[in-house]
JSON list of C-alpha atoms in Angstrom, two decimals:
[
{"chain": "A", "resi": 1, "resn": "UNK", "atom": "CA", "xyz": [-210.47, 84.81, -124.63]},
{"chain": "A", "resi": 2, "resn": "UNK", "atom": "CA", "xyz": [-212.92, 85.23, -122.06]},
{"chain": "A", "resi": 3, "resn": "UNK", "atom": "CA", "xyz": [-211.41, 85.16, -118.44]},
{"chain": "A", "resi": 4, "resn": "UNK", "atom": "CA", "xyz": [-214.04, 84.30, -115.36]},
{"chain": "A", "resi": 5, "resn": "UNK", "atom": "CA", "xyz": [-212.50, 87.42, -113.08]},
{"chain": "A", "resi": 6, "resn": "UNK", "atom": "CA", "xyz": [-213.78, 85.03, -109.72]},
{"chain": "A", "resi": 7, "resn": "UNK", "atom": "CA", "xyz": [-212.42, 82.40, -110.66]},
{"chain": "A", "resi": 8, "resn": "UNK", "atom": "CA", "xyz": [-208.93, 84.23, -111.52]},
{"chain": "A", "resi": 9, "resn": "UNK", "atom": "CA", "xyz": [-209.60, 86.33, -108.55]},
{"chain": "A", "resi": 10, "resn": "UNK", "atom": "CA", "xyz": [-206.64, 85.64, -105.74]},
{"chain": "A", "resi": 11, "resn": "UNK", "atom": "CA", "xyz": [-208.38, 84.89, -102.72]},
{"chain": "A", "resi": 12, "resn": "UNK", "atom": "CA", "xyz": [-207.34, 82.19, -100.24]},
{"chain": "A", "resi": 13, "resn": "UNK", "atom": "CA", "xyz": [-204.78, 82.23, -98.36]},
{"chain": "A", "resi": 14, "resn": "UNK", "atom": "CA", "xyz": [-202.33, 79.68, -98.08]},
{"chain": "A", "resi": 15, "resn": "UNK", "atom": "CA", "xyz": [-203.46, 78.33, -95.01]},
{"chain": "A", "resi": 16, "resn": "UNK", "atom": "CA", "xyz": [-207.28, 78.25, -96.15]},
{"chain": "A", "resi": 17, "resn": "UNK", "atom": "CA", "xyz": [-205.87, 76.58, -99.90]},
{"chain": "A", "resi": 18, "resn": "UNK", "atom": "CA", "xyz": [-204.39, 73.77, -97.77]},
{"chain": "A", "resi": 19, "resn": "UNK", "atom": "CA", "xyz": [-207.74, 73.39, -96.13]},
{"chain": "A", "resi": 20, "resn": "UNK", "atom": "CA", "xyz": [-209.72, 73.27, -98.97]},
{"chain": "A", "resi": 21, "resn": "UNK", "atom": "CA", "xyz": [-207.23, 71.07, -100.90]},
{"chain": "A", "resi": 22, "resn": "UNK", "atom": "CA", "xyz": [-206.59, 68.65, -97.61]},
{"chain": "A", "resi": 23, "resn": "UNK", "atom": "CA", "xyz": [-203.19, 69.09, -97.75]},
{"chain": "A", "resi": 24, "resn": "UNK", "atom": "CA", "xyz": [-200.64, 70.99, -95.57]},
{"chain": "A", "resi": 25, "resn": "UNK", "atom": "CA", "xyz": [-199.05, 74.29, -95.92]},
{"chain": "A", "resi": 26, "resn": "UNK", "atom": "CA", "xyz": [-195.49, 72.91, -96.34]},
{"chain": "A", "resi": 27, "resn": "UNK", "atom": "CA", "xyz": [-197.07, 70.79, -98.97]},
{"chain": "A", "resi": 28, "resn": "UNK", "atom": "CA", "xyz": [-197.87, 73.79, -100.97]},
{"chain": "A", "resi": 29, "resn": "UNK", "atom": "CA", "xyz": [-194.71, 75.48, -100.46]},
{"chain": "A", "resi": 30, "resn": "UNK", "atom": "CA", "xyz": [-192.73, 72.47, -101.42]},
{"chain": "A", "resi": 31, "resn": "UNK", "atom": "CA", "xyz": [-194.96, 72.50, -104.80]},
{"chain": "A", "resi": 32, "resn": "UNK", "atom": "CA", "xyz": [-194.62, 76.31, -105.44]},
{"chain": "A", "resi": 33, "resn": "UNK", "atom": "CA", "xyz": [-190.61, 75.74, -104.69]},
{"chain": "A", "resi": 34, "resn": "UNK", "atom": "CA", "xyz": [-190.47, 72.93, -107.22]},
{"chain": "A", "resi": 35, "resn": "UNK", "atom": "CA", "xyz": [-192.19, 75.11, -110.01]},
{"chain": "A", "resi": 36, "resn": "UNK", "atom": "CA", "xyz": [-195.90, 73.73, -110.33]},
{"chain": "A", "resi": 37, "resn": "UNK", "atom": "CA", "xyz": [-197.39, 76.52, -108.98]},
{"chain": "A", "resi": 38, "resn": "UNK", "atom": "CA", "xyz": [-196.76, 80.59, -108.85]},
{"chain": "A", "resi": 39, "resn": "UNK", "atom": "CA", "xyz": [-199.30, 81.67, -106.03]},
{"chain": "A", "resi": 40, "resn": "UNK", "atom": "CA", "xyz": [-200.06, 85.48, -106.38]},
{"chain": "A", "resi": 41, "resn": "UNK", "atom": "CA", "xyz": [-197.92, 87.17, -103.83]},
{"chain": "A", "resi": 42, "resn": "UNK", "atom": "CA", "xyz": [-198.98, 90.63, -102.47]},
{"chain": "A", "resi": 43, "resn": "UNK", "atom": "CA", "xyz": [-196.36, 93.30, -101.55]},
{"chain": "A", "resi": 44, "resn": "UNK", "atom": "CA", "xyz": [-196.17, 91.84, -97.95]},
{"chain": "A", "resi": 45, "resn": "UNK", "atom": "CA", "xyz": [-194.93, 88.61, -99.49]},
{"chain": "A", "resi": 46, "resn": "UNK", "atom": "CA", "xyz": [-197.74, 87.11, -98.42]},
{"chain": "A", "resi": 47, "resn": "UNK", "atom": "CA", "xyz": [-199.52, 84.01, -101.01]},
{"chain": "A", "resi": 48, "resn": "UNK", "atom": "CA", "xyz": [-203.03, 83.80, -102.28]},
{"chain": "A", "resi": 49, "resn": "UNK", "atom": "CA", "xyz": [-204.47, 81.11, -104.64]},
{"chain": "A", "resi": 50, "resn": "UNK", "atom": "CA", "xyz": [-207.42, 81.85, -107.06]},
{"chain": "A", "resi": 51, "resn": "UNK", "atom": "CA", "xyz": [-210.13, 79.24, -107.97]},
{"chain": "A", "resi": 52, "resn": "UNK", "atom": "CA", "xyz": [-207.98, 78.42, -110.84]},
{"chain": "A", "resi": 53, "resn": "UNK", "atom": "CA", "xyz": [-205.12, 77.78, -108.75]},
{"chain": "A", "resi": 54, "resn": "UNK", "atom": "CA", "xyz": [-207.31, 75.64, -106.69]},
{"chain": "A", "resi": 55, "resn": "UNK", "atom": "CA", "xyz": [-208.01, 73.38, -109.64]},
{"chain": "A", "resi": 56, "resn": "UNK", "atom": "CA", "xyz": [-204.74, 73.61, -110.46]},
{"chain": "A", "resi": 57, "resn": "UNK", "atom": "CA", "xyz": [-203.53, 71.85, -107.41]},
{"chain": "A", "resi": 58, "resn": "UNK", "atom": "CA", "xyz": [-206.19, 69.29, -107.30]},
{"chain": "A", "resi": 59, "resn": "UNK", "atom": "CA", "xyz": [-204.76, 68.10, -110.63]},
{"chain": "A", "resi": 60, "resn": "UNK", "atom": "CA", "xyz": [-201.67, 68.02, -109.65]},
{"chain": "A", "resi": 61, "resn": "UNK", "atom": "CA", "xyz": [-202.88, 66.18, -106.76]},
{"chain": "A", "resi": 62, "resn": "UNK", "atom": "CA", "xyz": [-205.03, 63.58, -109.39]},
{"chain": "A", "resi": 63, "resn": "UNK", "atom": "CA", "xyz": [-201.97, 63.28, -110.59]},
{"chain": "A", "resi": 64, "resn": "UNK", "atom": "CA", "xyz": [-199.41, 62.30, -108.04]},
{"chain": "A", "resi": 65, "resn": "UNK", "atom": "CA", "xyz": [-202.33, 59.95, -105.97]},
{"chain": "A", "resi": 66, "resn": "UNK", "atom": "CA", "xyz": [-204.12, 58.68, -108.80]},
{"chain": "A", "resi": 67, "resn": "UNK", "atom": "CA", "xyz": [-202.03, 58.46, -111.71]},
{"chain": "A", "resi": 68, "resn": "UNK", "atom": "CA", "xyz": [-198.62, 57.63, -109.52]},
{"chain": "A", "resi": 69, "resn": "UNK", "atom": "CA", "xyz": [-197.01, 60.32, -111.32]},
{"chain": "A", "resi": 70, "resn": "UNK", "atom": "CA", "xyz": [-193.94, 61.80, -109.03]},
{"chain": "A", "resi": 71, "resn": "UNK", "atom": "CA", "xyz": [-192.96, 65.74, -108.73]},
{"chain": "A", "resi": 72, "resn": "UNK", "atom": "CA", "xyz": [-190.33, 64.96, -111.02]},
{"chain": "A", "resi": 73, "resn": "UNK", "atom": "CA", "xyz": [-192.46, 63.16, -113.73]},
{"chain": "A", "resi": 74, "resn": "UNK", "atom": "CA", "xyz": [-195.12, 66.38, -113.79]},
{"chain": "A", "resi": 75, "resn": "UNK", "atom": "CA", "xyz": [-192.41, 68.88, -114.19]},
{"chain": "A", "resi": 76, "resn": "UNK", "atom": "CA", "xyz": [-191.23, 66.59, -116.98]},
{"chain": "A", "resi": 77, "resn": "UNK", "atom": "CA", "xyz": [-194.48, 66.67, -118.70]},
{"chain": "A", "resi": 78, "resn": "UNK", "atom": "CA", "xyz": [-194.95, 70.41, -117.95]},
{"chain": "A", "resi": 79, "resn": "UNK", "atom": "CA", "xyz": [-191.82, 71.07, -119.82]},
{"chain": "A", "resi": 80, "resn": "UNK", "atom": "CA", "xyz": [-192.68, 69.23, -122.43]},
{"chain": "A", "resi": 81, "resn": "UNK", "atom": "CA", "xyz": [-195.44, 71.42, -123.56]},
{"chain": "A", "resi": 82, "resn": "UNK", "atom": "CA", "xyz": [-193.95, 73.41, -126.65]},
{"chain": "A", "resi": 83, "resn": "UNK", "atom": "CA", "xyz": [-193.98, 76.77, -125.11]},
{"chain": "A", "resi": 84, "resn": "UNK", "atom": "CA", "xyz": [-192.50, 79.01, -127.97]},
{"chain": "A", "resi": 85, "resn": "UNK", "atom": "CA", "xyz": [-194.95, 77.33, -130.81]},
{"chain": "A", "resi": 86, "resn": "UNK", "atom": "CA", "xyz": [-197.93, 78.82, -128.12]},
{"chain": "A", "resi": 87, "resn": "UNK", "atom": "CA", "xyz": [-196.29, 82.61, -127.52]},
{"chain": "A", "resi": 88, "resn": "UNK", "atom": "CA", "xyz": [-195.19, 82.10, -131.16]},
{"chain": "A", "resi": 89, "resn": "UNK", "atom": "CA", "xyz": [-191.66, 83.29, -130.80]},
{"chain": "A", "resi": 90, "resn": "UNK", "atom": "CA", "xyz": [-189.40, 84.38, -133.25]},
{"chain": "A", "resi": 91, "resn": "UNK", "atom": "CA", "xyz": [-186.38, 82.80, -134.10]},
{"chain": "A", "resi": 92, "resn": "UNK", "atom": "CA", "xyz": [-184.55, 85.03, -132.46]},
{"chain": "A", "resi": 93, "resn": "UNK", "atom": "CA", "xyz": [-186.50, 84.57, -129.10]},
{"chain": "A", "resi": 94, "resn": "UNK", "atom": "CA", "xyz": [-185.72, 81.12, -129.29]},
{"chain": "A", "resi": 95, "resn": "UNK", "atom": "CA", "xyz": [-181.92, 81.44, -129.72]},
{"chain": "A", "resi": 96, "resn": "UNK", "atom": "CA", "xyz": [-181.91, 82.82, -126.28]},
{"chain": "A", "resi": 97, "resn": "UNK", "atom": "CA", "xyz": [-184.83, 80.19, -124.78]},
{"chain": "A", "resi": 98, "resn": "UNK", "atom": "CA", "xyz": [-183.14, 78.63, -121.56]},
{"chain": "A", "resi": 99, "resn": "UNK", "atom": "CA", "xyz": [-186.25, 76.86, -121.63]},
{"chain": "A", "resi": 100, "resn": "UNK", "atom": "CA", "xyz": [-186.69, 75.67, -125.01]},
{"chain": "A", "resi": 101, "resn": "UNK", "atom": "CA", "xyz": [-183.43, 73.67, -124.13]},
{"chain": "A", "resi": 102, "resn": "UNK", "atom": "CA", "xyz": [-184.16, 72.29, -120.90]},
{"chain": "A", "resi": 103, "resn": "UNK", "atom": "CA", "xyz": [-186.47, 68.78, -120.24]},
{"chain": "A", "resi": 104, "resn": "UNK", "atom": "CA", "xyz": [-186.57, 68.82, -116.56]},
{"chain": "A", "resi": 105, "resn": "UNK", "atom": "CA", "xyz": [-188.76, 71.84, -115.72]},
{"chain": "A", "resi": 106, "resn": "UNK", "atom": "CA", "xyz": [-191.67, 74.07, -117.17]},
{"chain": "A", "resi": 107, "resn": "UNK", "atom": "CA", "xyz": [-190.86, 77.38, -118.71]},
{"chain": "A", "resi": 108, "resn": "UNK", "atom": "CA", "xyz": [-191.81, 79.46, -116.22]},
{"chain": "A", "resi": 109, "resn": "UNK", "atom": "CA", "xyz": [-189.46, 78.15, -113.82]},
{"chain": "A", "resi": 110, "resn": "UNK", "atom": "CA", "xyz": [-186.45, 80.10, -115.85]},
{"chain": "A", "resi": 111, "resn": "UNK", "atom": "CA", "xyz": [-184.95, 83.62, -115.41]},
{"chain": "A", "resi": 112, "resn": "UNK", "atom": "CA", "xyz": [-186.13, 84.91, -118.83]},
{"chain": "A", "resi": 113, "resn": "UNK", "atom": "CA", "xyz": [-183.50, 87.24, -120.01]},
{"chain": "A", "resi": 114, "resn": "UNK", "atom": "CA", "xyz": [-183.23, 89.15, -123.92]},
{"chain": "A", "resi": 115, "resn": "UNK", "atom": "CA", "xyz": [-186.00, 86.92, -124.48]},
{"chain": "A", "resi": 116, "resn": "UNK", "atom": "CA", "xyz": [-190.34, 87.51, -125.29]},
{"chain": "A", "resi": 117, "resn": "UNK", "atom": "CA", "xyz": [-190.94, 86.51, -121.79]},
{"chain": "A", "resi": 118, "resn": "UNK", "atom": "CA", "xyz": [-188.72, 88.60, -120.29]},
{"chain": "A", "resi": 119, "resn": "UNK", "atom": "CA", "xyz": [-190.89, 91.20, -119.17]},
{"chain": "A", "resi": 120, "resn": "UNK", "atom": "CA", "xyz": [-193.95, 88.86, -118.96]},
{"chain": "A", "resi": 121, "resn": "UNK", "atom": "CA", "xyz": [-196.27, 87.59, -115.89]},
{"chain": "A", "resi": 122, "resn": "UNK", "atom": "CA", "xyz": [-195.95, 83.62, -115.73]},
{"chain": "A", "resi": 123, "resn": "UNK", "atom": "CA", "xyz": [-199.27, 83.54, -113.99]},
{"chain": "A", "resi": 124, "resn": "UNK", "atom": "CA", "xyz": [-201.15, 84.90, -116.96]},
{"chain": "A", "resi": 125, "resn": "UNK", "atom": "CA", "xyz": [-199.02, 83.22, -119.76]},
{"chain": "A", "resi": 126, "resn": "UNK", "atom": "CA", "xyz": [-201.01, 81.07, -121.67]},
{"chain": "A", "resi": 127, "resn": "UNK", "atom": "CA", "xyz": [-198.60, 77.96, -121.45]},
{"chain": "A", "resi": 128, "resn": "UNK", "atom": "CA", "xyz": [-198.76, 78.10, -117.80]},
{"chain": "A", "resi": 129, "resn": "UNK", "atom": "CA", "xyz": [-202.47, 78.37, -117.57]},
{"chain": "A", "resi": 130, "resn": "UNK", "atom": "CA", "xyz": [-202.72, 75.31, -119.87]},
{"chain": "A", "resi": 131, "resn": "UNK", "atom": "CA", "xyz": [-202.44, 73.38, -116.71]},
{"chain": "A", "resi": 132, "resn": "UNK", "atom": "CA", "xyz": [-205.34, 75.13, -115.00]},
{"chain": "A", "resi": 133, "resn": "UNK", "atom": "CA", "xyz": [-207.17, 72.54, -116.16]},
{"chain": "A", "resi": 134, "resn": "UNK", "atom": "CA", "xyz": [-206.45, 68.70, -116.15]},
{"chain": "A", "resi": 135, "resn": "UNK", "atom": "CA", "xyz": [-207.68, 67.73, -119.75]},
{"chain": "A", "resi": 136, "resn": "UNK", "atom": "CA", "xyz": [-206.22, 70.84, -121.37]},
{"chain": "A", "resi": 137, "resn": "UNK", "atom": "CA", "xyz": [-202.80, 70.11, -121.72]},
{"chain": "A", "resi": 138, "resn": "UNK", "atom": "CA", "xyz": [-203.42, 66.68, -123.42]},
{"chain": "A", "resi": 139, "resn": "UNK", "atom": "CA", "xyz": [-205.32, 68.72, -125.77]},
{"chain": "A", "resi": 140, "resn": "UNK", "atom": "CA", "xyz": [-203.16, 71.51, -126.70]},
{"chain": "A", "resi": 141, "resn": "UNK", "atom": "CA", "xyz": [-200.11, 68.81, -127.22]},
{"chain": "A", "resi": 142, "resn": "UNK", "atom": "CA", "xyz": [-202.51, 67.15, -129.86]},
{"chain": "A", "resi": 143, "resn": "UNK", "atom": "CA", "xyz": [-203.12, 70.29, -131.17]},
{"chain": "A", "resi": 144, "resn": "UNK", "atom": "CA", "xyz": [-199.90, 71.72, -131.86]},
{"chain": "A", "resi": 145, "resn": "UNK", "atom": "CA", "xyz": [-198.94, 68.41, -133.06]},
{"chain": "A", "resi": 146, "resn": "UNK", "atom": "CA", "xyz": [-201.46, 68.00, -135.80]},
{"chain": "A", "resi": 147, "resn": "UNK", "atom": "CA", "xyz": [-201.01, 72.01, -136.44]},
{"chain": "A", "resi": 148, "resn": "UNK", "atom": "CA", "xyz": [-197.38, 71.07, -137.20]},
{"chain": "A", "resi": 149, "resn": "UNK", "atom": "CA", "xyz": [-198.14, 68.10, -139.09]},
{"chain": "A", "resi": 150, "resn": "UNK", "atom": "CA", "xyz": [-200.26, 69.80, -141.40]},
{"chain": "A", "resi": 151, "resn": "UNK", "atom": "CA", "xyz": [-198.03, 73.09, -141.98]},
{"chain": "A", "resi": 152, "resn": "UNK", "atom": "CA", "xyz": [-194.81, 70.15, -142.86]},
{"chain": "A", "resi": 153, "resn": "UNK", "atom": "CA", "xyz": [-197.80, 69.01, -145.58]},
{"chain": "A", "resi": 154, "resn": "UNK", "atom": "CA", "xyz": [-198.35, 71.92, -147.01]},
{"chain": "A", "resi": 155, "resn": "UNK", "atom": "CA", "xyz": [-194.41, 72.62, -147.52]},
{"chain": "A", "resi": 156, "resn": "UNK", "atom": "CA", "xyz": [-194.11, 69.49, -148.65]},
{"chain": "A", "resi": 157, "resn": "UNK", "atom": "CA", "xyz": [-197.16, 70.35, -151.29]},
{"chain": "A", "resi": 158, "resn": "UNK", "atom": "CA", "xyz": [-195.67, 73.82, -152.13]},
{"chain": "A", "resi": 159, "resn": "UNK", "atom": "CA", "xyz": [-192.14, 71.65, -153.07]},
{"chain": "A", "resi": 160, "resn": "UNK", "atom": "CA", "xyz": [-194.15, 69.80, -155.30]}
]
């Protein structure tokens, strides 16, 4: 995969990401808090947002003003998003997957412990970047699903 280093690139700070976005620094700390977005944080603690976090946000934003989709709903939908078919975990990995049982909240909101993600970045894990864009996560649910409806065909064929 080729990654666009400027727009991946932490930049803004959280005051100037607020700007840009129209909306006010509580109002992205309330949205990192409730798991929809992991700003890069430098050693002072201090946030920056890239140009993909920017777009990030402003779908996020689509959603909640233009699609009357809560905080709640999004995190719903976020979690829906089969995250071990994308890392392709092992069975094993998903035995201990905190997420994999949870409905409420995106994977990257859990502590992963004994688990593939355990010693992984959240910010550069494919599920999470899904959301980077708004049209990408419709696709990637279509297709896993017709990935997984075609592998149950070809057991199904193999049985025959």
């Amino acid at each position: 995969m080729i990654v666009d280093m400027n727009k991946t690139t932490p930049k803004y700070k959280i005051s100037e990401a607020a700007k840009i976005l129209g909306i006010s620094v509580h109002t992205l700390r309330m949205y990192e808090r409730e798991g929809l977005i992991i700003p890069y944080k430098k050693s002072t603690n201090q946030r920056l947002y890239s140009d993909e976090d920017i777009e990030r946000l402003r779908c996020i934003r689509n959603a909640i003003n233009e699609e009357k989709i809560s905080i709640e709903g999004i995190k719903r939908i976020f979690s829906l998003v089969p995250c071990w078919a994308i890392v392709n975990c092992s069975l094993q990995n998903i035995d201990f997957c905190k997420a994999l049982k949870a409905s409420n909240k995106p994977c990257w909101t859990f502590k992963h412990e004994n688990n593939f993600c355990a010693d992984k970045d959240c910010r550069d894990c494919e599920v999470y970047k899904i959301f980077n864009n708004c049209e990408s996560i419709k696709t990637k649910i279509i297709e896993l699903t017709f990935k997984n409806i075609y592998q149950k065909e070809e057991i199904k064929e193999e049985k025959i």
